[in-house]
Amino acid sequence: MYDIVIFGGTGDLSLRKLLPSLYHLVKKSKVPEEYRILCISRAPLDRVDFLLRVKEKLECFLGDDFNYTDWKRFKTILSYIDIEFLENEGWDKLNNFIYSEDHRGKQNIIYYLSVAPALFTPICRQLKKNNLTPKNSRMIVEKPFGENFKSAYKINSVLSDCFSEKQIYRIDHYLAKEAVQNILHLRFSNHLIETVWNNQHIDQVEIMVSEQIGVEGRAEFFDHIGTLRDMMQNHLMQLLTYITMEVPKSLSADHIRDRKIEVIKALEPINRDNISSHSIRAQYLAGEVNGKPVPSYKEDLKSVCDNIKGTGETFVALKINIDNSRWRGVPFILKTGKRMEKRLAEIRVKFNPPSNNLYGTDFGNLLVIEIQPKHTVSIQMMMKQLFGVDEALATHTNQMEIGNNEAFLYRIAGDYEKLLSEVINGNQAFFVRDDEIMASWKWIDAIRNAWTTTDQEMKTYISGSNGPNFDK
Ligand code: BG6
């Protein structure tokens, strides 16, 4: 039996991602009655209105996957209560639900903090105070997990005061992406790849996550946080650790996470000494995305409120060195930005040219891991040009896709559906451990600190472009 309790249950994330994911999970389950889902928000809402709201959103976000038979079953396991999270009163409603006659708290309890980060601490404290953190409970924490080392430390201390690390699941939804999870398979089950995965053979690695959307409805939050903290500290760092970690002893959550943290600790600092050669920050100007004119970042902010400072970056590039024997000397270029030409997340691993390159030009092979929109792996090889097509004996580039084409035959579970099912299975491998979060904040804080103390230039880029590059 599982009780899934969502704090912020009628909020955007819950209605857009969590409840549709749970709908799929429950539908797949042979015994849907083993689940109870409780949404908690601050506003009083009667059951009819609550169900109406959920149904409307499920129809919208599930599209063709929604049907009335499944909805009829699903709604029977849905409940709603209101609690004013900052007040002492009202928690007995949750107590009554969890310890109700027919369950008595014996079921696994899965809490999901889908609320503003300022509420993480008060909610955890109330759960502990009200005896709602038994050993059979798990806590899922949504990002942002703090906004620097200090605030993340505070959140971690309260969390660890209420739950053991084995009970805590810190989400980074990039870890649920098919192509990201596939990196481990690709690296650790192919001798061909394993033998060349080091600085003897690899020349450079580029990790790129570009988005077409702008700051949308989150202007105020975004301007305060910026892309370094919104995307780089979490999603891109996760990709970097997956690409570079040593082989874990086993696939157990802690063995994988031990390896990831080793990488973060081996990152050379980007600080006052190298900030201008190793980082770029920028904001988008007006331009065109997908053939449609779009305003600049500053105009986007103004349309929300006149007082937003406009100091947040919408693009970041970092040149990273890893100080260990496998990677010393290989530059890792990490780039991410909003309002760029394409929606694309990919990792490009460029190999050295052959040691005796008879064909002249720099023919480095390339391994490309596309994370989205497709999830494929492809290899670029040089081949002889067919005689008569161009010049006899000339080589040409051949890009071969070797990735999961069969995947398109199935419905691929969404990121949150996969993560929720891992929590239900008690597998922490795709969640971020406390020491990893702390180490990555420490490294990121140094960059922010160097930007401020050296007054680093905020560059600009035209919306719809690929953003600024490092000088060659
Ligand atoms: C979120 C960021 O974590 O990830 C957003 O807060 C960003 O700013 C989003 O748009 C990107 O996720 P995805 O899965 O669309 O690449």
Short mmCIF file of N, CA and C in Angstrom, two decimals, residues 88 124-133:
data_model
loop_
_atom_site.label_atom_id
_atom_site.label_comp_id
_atom_site.label_asym_id
_atom_site.label_seq_id
_atom_site.Cartn_x
_atom_site.Cartn_y
_atom_site.Cartn_z
N ASN A 88 0.14 26.06 13.04
CA ASN A 88 0.22 24.81 13.82
C ASN A 88 -1.04 23.97 13.69
N CYS A 124 8.41 20.27 6.83
CA CYS A 124 9.14 19.13 7.44
C CYS A 124 9.03 19.19 8.95
N ARG A 125 9.16 20.39 9.51
CA ARG A 125 9.09 20.51 10.98
C ARG A 125 7.73 20.07 11.49
N GLN A 126 6.68 20.49 10.78
CA GLN A 126 5.32 20.11 11.21
C GLN A 126 5.12 18.60 11.11
N LEU A 127 5.67 17.99 10.06
CA LEU A 127 5.51 16.54 9.90
C LEU A 127 6.15 15.83 11.08
N LYS A 128 7.35 16.32 11.45
CA LYS A 128 8.03 15.65 12.57
C LYS A 128 7.25 15.84 13.86
N LYS A 129 6.85 17.11 14.08
CA LYS A 129 6.13 17.43 15.31
C LYS A 129 4.85 16.60 15.45
N ASN A 130 4.22 16.30 14.31
CA ASN A 130 2.95 15.57 14.35
C ASN A 130 3.11 14.06 14.15
N ASN A 131 4.33 13.56 14.42
CA ASN A 131 4.62 12.12 14.29
C ASN A 131 4.28 11.56 12.92
N LEU A 132 4.58 12.37 11.90
CA LEU A 132 4.23 11.92 10.56
C LEU A 132 5.47 11.55 9.73
N THR A 133 6.59 11.28 10.41
CA THR A 133 7.79 10.92 9.67
C THR A 133 8.31 9.52 10.07
#
